């Protein structure tokens, strides 16, 4: 009698946005690199161009679409890969950026660290329309050095995912091994004619979701 492989009941499901992206990239890489403009516009499986409907959209038990930004479980452990996003405020004359908030999520999209940060210099511009940070948020914010130390502990020895991470690491006065960085602004398949693209454009094209329409939310930005 043949043996049937048993599924591991403890195996966690991959976050649907990562699974969807992997599937799209695999499909994209298997296609010829040169295609006519007509074939790109007519192909229903092309990852190029924006469509209102997600062709590979998943449904939950009730038959409604699964939000790709919603974590699939409540696991808040620090996984082997973490994603980070920072929001900045203006200091000095307002044209100098300083860290105002830092958020990290694990590979399931669950928040493992989210803190407002009190900059060393006085804040003159909260940049609320973009950062979402308000004066009240920084009244009980943690000191920069405390946050910096904790973030350094969380990312040490792990794969760090993000968009334009050089800016976030600079604001934190931290570094990270290049081989352990996965930056979506530098990823070759995401470049357009050699130029970096905004995260909101990548989210719209690959995940069919809209983000950063107004104040930024680090949690939704990280779940791309």
PDB file of C-alpha atoms in Angstrom:
ATOM      1  CA  UNK A   1       0.000   0.000   0.000  1.00  0.00           C
ATOM      2  CA  UNK A   2       1.237   3.461  -0.849  1.00  0.00           C
ATOM      3  CA  UNK A   3       1.694   6.006   1.876  1.00  0.00           C
ATOM      4  CA  UNK A   4      -0.174   9.286   1.697  1.00  0.00           C
ATOM      5  CA  UNK A   5       1.754  12.378   2.730  1.00  0.00           C
ATOM      6  CA  UNK A   6       0.114  14.087   5.660  1.00  0.00           C
ATOM      7  CA  UNK A   7      -0.244  17.841   5.756  1.00  0.00           C
ATOM      8  CA  UNK A   8       1.350  19.612   8.666  1.00  0.00           C
ATOM      9  CA  UNK A   9      -1.525  21.129  10.690  1.00  0.00           C
ATOM     10  CA  UNK A  10       0.855  23.728  12.137  1.00  0.00           C
ATOM     11  CA  UNK A  11       1.989  24.981   8.742  1.00  0.00           C
ATOM     12  CA  UNK A  12       0.943  28.617   8.345  1.00  0.00           C
ATOM     13  CA  UNK A  13      -0.699  29.906   5.202  1.00  0.00           C
ATOM     14  CA  UNK A  14       1.320  32.349   3.146  1.00  0.00           C
ATOM     15  CA  UNK A  15      -0.046  35.890   3.242  1.00  0.00           C
ATOM     16  CA  UNK A  16      -2.199  36.170   0.065  1.00  0.00           C
ATOM     17  CA  UNK A  17      -0.479  39.323  -1.188  1.00  0.00           C
ATOM     18  CA  UNK A  18       2.905  37.576  -1.200  1.00  0.00           C
ATOM     19  CA  UNK A  19       1.442  34.464  -2.826  1.00  0.00           C
ATOM     20  CA  UNK A  20      -0.293  36.546  -5.475  1.00  0.00           C
ATOM     21  CA  UNK A  21       2.875  38.507  -6.213  1.00  0.00           C
ATOM     22  CA  UNK A  22       4.970  35.346  -6.490  1.00  0.00           C
ATOM     23  CA  UNK A  23       2.476  33.860  -8.935  1.00  0.00           C
ATOM     24  CA  UNK A  24       2.430  37.014 -11.072  1.00  0.00           C
ATOM     25  CA  UNK A  25       6.212  37.313 -11.175  1.00  0.00           C
ATOM     26  CA  UNK A  26       6.589  33.632 -12.059  1.00  0.00           C
ATOM     27  CA  UNK A  27       4.072  34.013 -14.865  1.00  0.00           C
ATOM     28  CA  UNK A  28       5.771  37.199 -16.060  1.00  0.00           C
ATOM     29  CA  UNK A  29       9.260  35.672 -16.108  1.00  0.00           C
ATOM     30  CA  UNK A  30       8.087  32.676 -18.168  1.00  0.00           C
ATOM     31  CA  UNK A  31       6.817  34.893 -20.989  1.00  0.00           C
ATOM     32  CA  UNK A  32       8.908  36.124 -23.925  1.00  0.00           C
ATOM     33  CA  UNK A  33      10.692  39.367 -23.116  1.00  0.00           C
ATOM     34  CA  UNK A  34       9.596  41.009 -26.383  1.00  0.00           C
ATOM     35  CA  UNK A  35       5.923  41.327 -27.160  1.00  0.00           C
ATOM     36  CA  UNK A  36       3.971  43.614 -29.395  1.00  0.00           C
ATOM     37  CA  UNK A  37       1.924  46.405 -27.872  1.00  0.00           C
ATOM     38  CA  UNK A  38      -1.225  44.714 -29.125  1.00  0.00           C
ATOM     39  CA  UNK A  39      -0.453  41.467 -27.364  1.00  0.00           C
ATOM     40  CA  UNK A  40       0.260  43.313 -24.096  1.00  0.00           C
ATOM     41  CA  UNK A  41      -3.043  45.139 -24.165  1.00  0.00           C
ATOM     42  CA  UNK A  42      -5.104  42.126 -25.213  1.00  0.00           C
ATOM     43  CA  UNK A  43      -3.588  39.455 -22.981  1.00  0.00           C
ATOM     44  CA  UNK A  44      -5.873  38.832 -19.989  1.00  0.00           C
ATOM     45  CA  UNK A  45      -3.007  37.382 -17.936  1.00  0.00           C
ATOM     46  CA  UNK A  46      -0.544  40.220 -18.448  1.00  0.00           C
ATOM     47  CA  UNK A  47       0.682  41.877 -15.256  1.00  0.00           C
ATOM     48  CA  UNK A  48       1.129  45.129 -17.146  1.00  0.00           C
ATOM     49  CA  UNK A  49      -1.549  47.783 -16.883  1.00  0.00           C
ATOM     50  CA  UNK A  50      -4.193  48.367 -14.238  1.00  0.00           C
ATOM     51  CA  UNK A  51      -7.434  46.418 -14.058  1.00  0.00           C
ATOM     52  CA  UNK A  52     -10.325  46.968 -11.700  1.00  0.00           C
ATOM     53  CA  UNK A  53     -10.738  43.264 -11.024  1.00  0.00           C
ATOM     54  CA  UNK A  54      -8.074  40.981  -9.630  1.00  0.00           C
ATOM     55  CA  UNK A  55      -8.002  37.930 -11.954  1.00  0.00           C
ATOM     56  CA  UNK A  56      -6.648  35.683  -9.224  1.00  0.00           C
ATOM     57  CA  UNK A  57      -8.813  37.111  -6.441  1.00  0.00           C
ATOM     58  CA  UNK A  58      -9.545  34.732  -3.585  1.00  0.00           C
ATOM     59  CA  UNK A  59     -12.907  34.355  -1.874  1.00  0.00           C
ATOM     60  CA  UNK A  60     -13.517  33.576   1.768  1.00  0.00           C
ATOM     61  CA  UNK A  61     -16.107  31.124   3.091  1.00  0.00           C
ATOM     62  CA  UNK A  62     -18.875  33.708   2.767  1.00  0.00           C
ATOM     63  CA  UNK A  63     -18.061  34.299  -0.904  1.00  0.00           C
ATOM     64  CA  UNK A  64     -16.664  37.812  -0.479  1.00  0.00           C
ATOM     65  CA  UNK A  65     -13.294  38.963  -1.780  1.00  0.00           C
ATOM     66  CA  UNK A  66     -10.321  38.590   0.545  1.00  0.00           C
ATOM     67  CA  UNK A  67      -8.551  41.879   1.219  1.00  0.00           C
ATOM     68  CA  UNK A  68      -4.903  41.211   0.268  1.00  0.00           C
ATOM     69  CA  UNK A  69      -3.799  43.657   2.975  1.00  0.00           C
ATOM     70  CA  UNK A  70      -5.481  41.689   5.756  1.00  0.00           C
ATOM     71  CA  UNK A  71      -3.251  39.212   7.648  1.00  0.00           C
ATOM     72  CA  UNK A  72      -4.349  35.601   7.336  1.00  0.00           C
ATOM     73  CA  UNK A  73      -3.659  34.784  10.988  1.00  0.00           C
ATOM     74  CA  UNK A  74      -2.897  36.428  14.322  1.00  0.00           C
ATOM     75  CA  UNK A  75       0.685  35.206  14.659  1.00  0.00           C
ATOM     76  CA  UNK A  76       2.724  38.136  16.047  1.00  0.00           C
ATOM     77  CA  UNK A  77       6.028  36.295  16.349  1.00  0.00           C
ATOM     78  CA  UNK A  78       9.225  37.828  14.995  1.00  0.00           C
ATOM     79  CA  UNK A  79       9.736  35.809  11.810  1.00  0.00           C
ATOM     80  CA  UNK A  80      12.878  35.294   9.724  1.00  0.00           C
ATOM     81  CA  UNK A  81      11.747  38.115   7.438  1.00  0.00           C
ATOM     82  CA  UNK A  82      10.275  41.412   8.625  1.00  0.00           C
ATOM     83  CA  UNK A  83       9.105  44.519   6.793  1.00  0.00           C
ATOM     84  CA  UNK A  84       9.680  48.091   7.947  1.00  0.00           C
ATOM     85  CA  UNK A  85       8.234  51.486   7.112  1.00  0.00           C
ATOM     86  CA  UNK A  86       8.917  54.899   8.627  1.00  0.00           C
ATOM     87  CA  UNK A  87       7.088  58.213   8.580  1.00  0.00           C
ATOM     88  CA  UNK A  88       8.989  61.460   8.830  1.00  0.00           C
ATOM     89  CA  UNK A  89       8.403  64.874  10.360  1.00  0.00           C
ATOM     90  CA  UNK A  90      10.159  68.144   9.599  1.00  0.00           C
ATOM     91  CA  UNK A  91      12.775  69.632  11.939  1.00  0.00           C
ATOM     92  CA  UNK A  92      15.211  72.542  11.797  1.00  0.00           C
ATOM     93  CA  UNK A  93      13.646  74.882   9.203  1.00  0.00           C
ATOM     94  CA  UNK A  94      11.164  72.197   8.196  1.00  0.00           C
ATOM     95  CA  UNK A  95      13.186  71.002   5.225  1.00  0.00           C
ATOM     96  CA  UNK A  96      15.126  68.445   7.281  1.00  0.00           C
ATOM     97  CA  UNK A  97      13.489  65.078   7.940  1.00  0.00           C
ATOM     98  CA  UNK A  98      13.491  63.239  11.241  1.00  0.00           C
ATOM     99  CA  UNK A  99      11.903  59.970  12.304  1.00  0.00           C
ATOM    100  CA  UNK A 100       8.355  60.367  13.611  1.00  0.00           C
ATOM    101  CA  UNK A 101       7.016  56.816  13.502  1.00  0.00           C
ATOM    102  CA  UNK A 102       8.382  53.379  12.739  1.00  0.00           C
ATOM    103  CA  UNK A 103       6.388  50.221  12.103  1.00  0.00           C
ATOM    104  CA  UNK A 104       7.500  46.642  11.590  1.00  0.00           C
ATOM    105  CA  UNK A 105       5.372  43.667  10.572  1.00  0.00           C
ATOM    106  CA  UNK A 106       6.249  39.991  10.318  1.00  0.00           C
ATOM    107  CA  UNK A 107       5.928  37.910   7.169  1.00  0.00           C
ATOM    108  CA  UNK A 108       2.224  37.347   7.878  1.00  0.00           C
ATOM    109  CA  UNK A 109       1.557  41.082   7.887  1.00  0.00           C
ATOM    110  CA  UNK A 110       0.970  41.286  11.635  1.00  0.00           C
ATOM    111  CA  UNK A 111       2.415  44.248  13.525  1.00  0.00           C
ATOM    112  CA  UNK A 112       5.329  43.367  15.786  1.00  0.00           C
ATOM    113  CA  UNK A 113       6.422  46.927  16.562  1.00  0.00           C
ATOM    114  CA  UNK A 114       4.751  50.287  16.053  1.00  0.00           C
ATOM    115  CA  UNK A 115       5.931  53.384  17.873  1.00  0.00           C
ATOM    116  CA  UNK A 116       5.785  57.138  17.526  1.00  0.00           C
ATOM    117  CA  UNK A 117       9.200  58.682  17.995  1.00  0.00           C
ATOM    118  CA  UNK A 118      10.253  61.885  19.722  1.00  0.00           C
ATOM    119  CA  UNK A 119      12.965  63.409  17.510  1.00  0.00           C
ATOM    120  CA  UNK A 120      16.097  64.849  19.055  1.00  0.00           C
ATOM    121  CA  UNK A 121      15.404  68.208  17.399  1.00  0.00           C
ATOM    122  CA  UNK A 122      12.220  70.244  17.792  1.00  0.00           C
ATOM    123  CA  UNK A 123       9.500  69.410  15.280  1.00  0.00           C
ATOM    124  CA  UNK A 124       8.403  72.392  13.178  1.00  0.00           C
ATOM    125  CA  UNK A 125       6.337  70.505  10.578  1.00  0.00           C
ATOM    126  CA  UNK A 126       4.375  67.364  11.394  1.00  0.00           C
ATOM    127  CA  UNK A 127       3.613  66.782   7.680  1.00  0.00           C
ATOM    128  CA  UNK A 128       0.254  65.386   8.770  1.00  0.00           C
ATOM    129  CA  UNK A 129      -1.210  65.334   5.262  1.00  0.00           C
ATOM    130  CA  UNK A 130       1.364  62.695   4.345  1.00  0.00           C
ATOM    131  CA  UNK A 131       2.750  61.231   7.570  1.00  0.00           C
ATOM    132  CA  UNK A 132      -0.562  61.072   9.444  1.00  0.00           C
ATOM    133  CA  UNK A 133       1.340  62.255  12.521  1.00  0.00           C
ATOM    134  CA  UNK A 134      -0.241  64.885  14.754  1.00  0.00           C
ATOM    135  CA  UNK A 135       1.164  66.862  17.696  1.00  0.00           C
ATOM    136  CA  UNK A 136      -0.757  64.708  20.190  1.00  0.00           C
ATOM    137  CA  UNK A 137       0.937  61.585  18.821  1.00  0.00           C
ATOM    138  CA  UNK A 138       4.376  62.767  19.910  1.00  0.00           C
ATOM    139  CA  UNK A 139       3.427  63.958  23.397  1.00  0.00           C
ATOM    140  CA  UNK A 140       4.017  60.495  24.854  1.00  0.00           C
ATOM    141  CA  UNK A 141       6.269  59.226  22.089  1.00  0.00           C
ATOM    142  CA  UNK A 142       9.340  57.204  22.930  1.00  0.00           C
ATOM    143  CA  UNK A 143      12.810  58.668  22.828  1.00  0.00           C
ATOM    144  CA  UNK A 144      14.669  58.189  19.550  1.00  0.00           C
ATOM    145  CA  UNK A 145      17.495  56.171  21.128  1.00  0.00           C
ATOM    146  CA  UNK A 146      15.058  53.748  22.753  1.00  0.00           C
ATOM    147  CA  UNK A 147      13.281  53.100  19.454  1.00  0.00           C
ATOM    148  CA  UNK A 148      16.533  52.869  17.526  1.00  0.00           C
ATOM    149  CA  UNK A 149      17.859  50.213  19.915  1.00  0.00           C
ATOM    150  CA  UNK A 150      14.687  48.123  19.723  1.00  0.00           C
ATOM    151  CA  UNK A 151      14.485  48.268  15.920  1.00  0.00           C
ATOM    152  CA  UNK A 152      18.148  47.240  15.675  1.00  0.00           C
ATOM    153  CA  UNK A 153      17.367  44.186  17.819  1.00  0.00           C
ATOM    154  CA  UNK A 154      14.343  43.224  15.729  1.00  0.00           C
ATOM    155  CA  UNK A 155      16.027  43.405  12.319  1.00  0.00           C
ATOM    156  CA  UNK A 156      19.374  41.892  13.322  1.00  0.00           C
ATOM    157  CA  UNK A 157      20.055  38.649  11.462  1.00  0.00           C
ATOM    158  CA  UNK A 158      16.783  38.852   9.537  1.00  0.00           C
ATOM    159  CA  UNK A 159      15.668  39.610   5.999  1.00  0.00           C
ATOM    160  CA  UNK A 160      14.497  43.223   5.898  1.00  0.00           C
ATOM    161  CA  UNK A 161      11.751  44.115   3.416  1.00  0.00           C
ATOM    162  CA  UNK A 162      10.590  47.603   2.511  1.00  0.00           C
ATOM    163  CA  UNK A 163      10.380  50.361  -0.068  1.00  0.00           C
ATOM    164  CA  UNK A 164      13.296  52.805  -0.352  1.00  0.00           C
ATOM    165  CA  UNK A 165      14.773  51.339   2.812  1.00  0.00           C
ATOM    166  CA  UNK A 166      17.843  53.528   2.487  1.00  0.00           C
ATOM    167  CA  UNK A 167      15.710  56.469   3.676  1.00  0.00           C
ATOM    168  CA  UNK A 168      14.289  54.568   6.646  1.00  0.00           C
ATOM    169  CA  UNK A 169      17.661  53.222   7.744  1.00  0.00           C
ATOM    170  CA  UNK A 170      19.190  56.690   7.383  1.00  0.00           C
ATOM    171  CA  UNK A 171      16.483  58.185   9.613  1.00  0.00           C
ATOM    172  CA  UNK A 172      17.163  55.461  12.200  1.00  0.00           C
ATOM    173  CA  UNK A 173      20.941  55.922  11.913  1.00  0.00           C
ATOM    174  CA  UNK A 174      21.193  52.179  11.312  1.00  0.00           C
ATOM    175  CA  UNK A 175      22.703  49.925   8.670  1.00  0.00           C
ATOM    176  CA  UNK A 176      21.794  46.442   7.479  1.00  0.00           C
ATOM    177  CA  UNK A 177      23.691  43.851   5.412  1.00  0.00           C
ATOM    178  CA  UNK A 178      22.985  44.391   1.723  1.00  0.00           C
ATOM    179  CA  UNK A 179      22.424  40.669   1.142  1.00  0.00           C
ATOM    180  CA  UNK A 180      19.635  40.720   3.742  1.00  0.00           C
ATOM    181  CA  UNK A 181      17.714  43.626   2.196  1.00  0.00           C
ATOM    182  CA  UNK A 182      14.717  43.154  -0.104  1.00  0.00           C
ATOM    183  CA  UNK A 183      13.860  46.627  -1.387  1.00  0.00           C
ATOM    184  CA  UNK A 184      10.873  46.862  -3.722  1.00  0.00           C
ATOM    185  CA  UNK A 185      12.159  50.178  -5.079  1.00  0.00           C
ATOM    186  CA  UNK A 186      15.326  48.453  -6.279  1.00  0.00           C
ATOM    187  CA  UNK A 187      13.846  45.141  -7.476  1.00  0.00           C
ATOM    188  CA  UNK A 188      14.611  44.805 -11.184  1.00  0.00           C
ATOM    189  CA  UNK A 189      11.195  43.482 -12.370  1.00  0.00           C
ATOM    190  CA  UNK A 190       9.537  46.469 -10.676  1.00  0.00           C
ATOM    191  CA  UNK A 191      11.629  49.112 -12.409  1.00  0.00           C
ATOM    192  CA  UNK A 192      10.119  50.984 -15.331  1.00  0.00           C
ATOM    193  CA  UNK A 193      12.672  51.839 -18.016  1.00  0.00           C
ATOM    194  CA  UNK A 194      15.328  51.691 -15.315  1.00  0.00           C
ATOM    195  CA  UNK A 195      13.528  54.087 -12.969  1.00  0.00           C
ATOM    196  CA  UNK A 196      12.189  53.385  -9.479  1.00  0.00           C
ATOM    197  CA  UNK A 197       8.431  53.430  -9.038  1.00  0.00           C
ATOM    198  CA  UNK A 198       6.253  54.651  -6.186  1.00  0.00           C
ATOM    199  CA  UNK A 199       4.882  52.014  -3.845  1.00  0.00           C
ATOM    200  CA  UNK A 200       1.298  53.060  -4.588  1.00  0.00           C
ATOM    201  CA  UNK A 201       1.869  52.347  -8.285  1.00  0.00           C
ATOM    202  CA  UNK A 202       3.293  48.903  -7.560  1.00  0.00           C
ATOM    203  CA  UNK A 203       0.369  48.118  -5.255  1.00  0.00           C
ATOM    204  CA  UNK A 204      -2.135  49.164  -7.915  1.00  0.00           C
ATOM    205  CA  UNK A 205      -0.476  47.113 -10.663  1.00  0.00           C
ATOM    206  CA  UNK A 206       0.422  43.928  -8.840  1.00  0.00           C
ATOM    207  CA  UNK A 207      -2.135  43.732  -6.020  1.00  0.00           C
ATOM    208  CA  UNK A 208      -4.972  45.792  -7.509  1.00  0.00           C
ATOM    209  CA  UNK A 209      -5.332  47.855  -4.342  1.00  0.00           C
ATOM    210  CA  UNK A 210      -5.123  51.580  -3.720  1.00  0.00           C
ATOM    211  CA  UNK A 211      -2.930  52.941  -0.927  1.00  0.00           C
ATOM    212  CA  UNK A 212      -1.504  56.287   0.172  1.00  0.00           C
ATOM    213  CA  UNK A 213      -4.537  58.263  -0.953  1.00  0.00           C
ATOM    214  CA  UNK A 214      -3.933  61.045   1.539  1.00  0.00           C
ATOM    215  CA  UNK A 215      -2.325  60.306   4.902  1.00  0.00           C
ATOM    216  CA  UNK A 216       0.004  57.303   4.804  1.00  0.00           C
ATOM    217  CA  UNK A 217      -0.651  54.246   6.919  1.00  0.00           C
ATOM    218  CA  UNK A 218       2.583  52.319   7.609  1.00  0.00           C
ATOM    219  CA  UNK A 219       0.713  49.095   8.301  1.00  0.00           C
ATOM    220  CA  UNK A 220      -1.051  49.029   4.922  1.00  0.00           C
ATOM    221  CA  UNK A 221       2.154  50.164   3.195  1.00  0.00           C
ATOM    222  CA  UNK A 222       4.014  47.220   4.712  1.00  0.00           C
ATOM    223  CA  UNK A 223       1.436  44.653   3.649  1.00  0.00           C
ATOM    224  CA  UNK A 224       2.227  45.184  -0.030  1.00  0.00           C
TER     225      UNK A 224
END
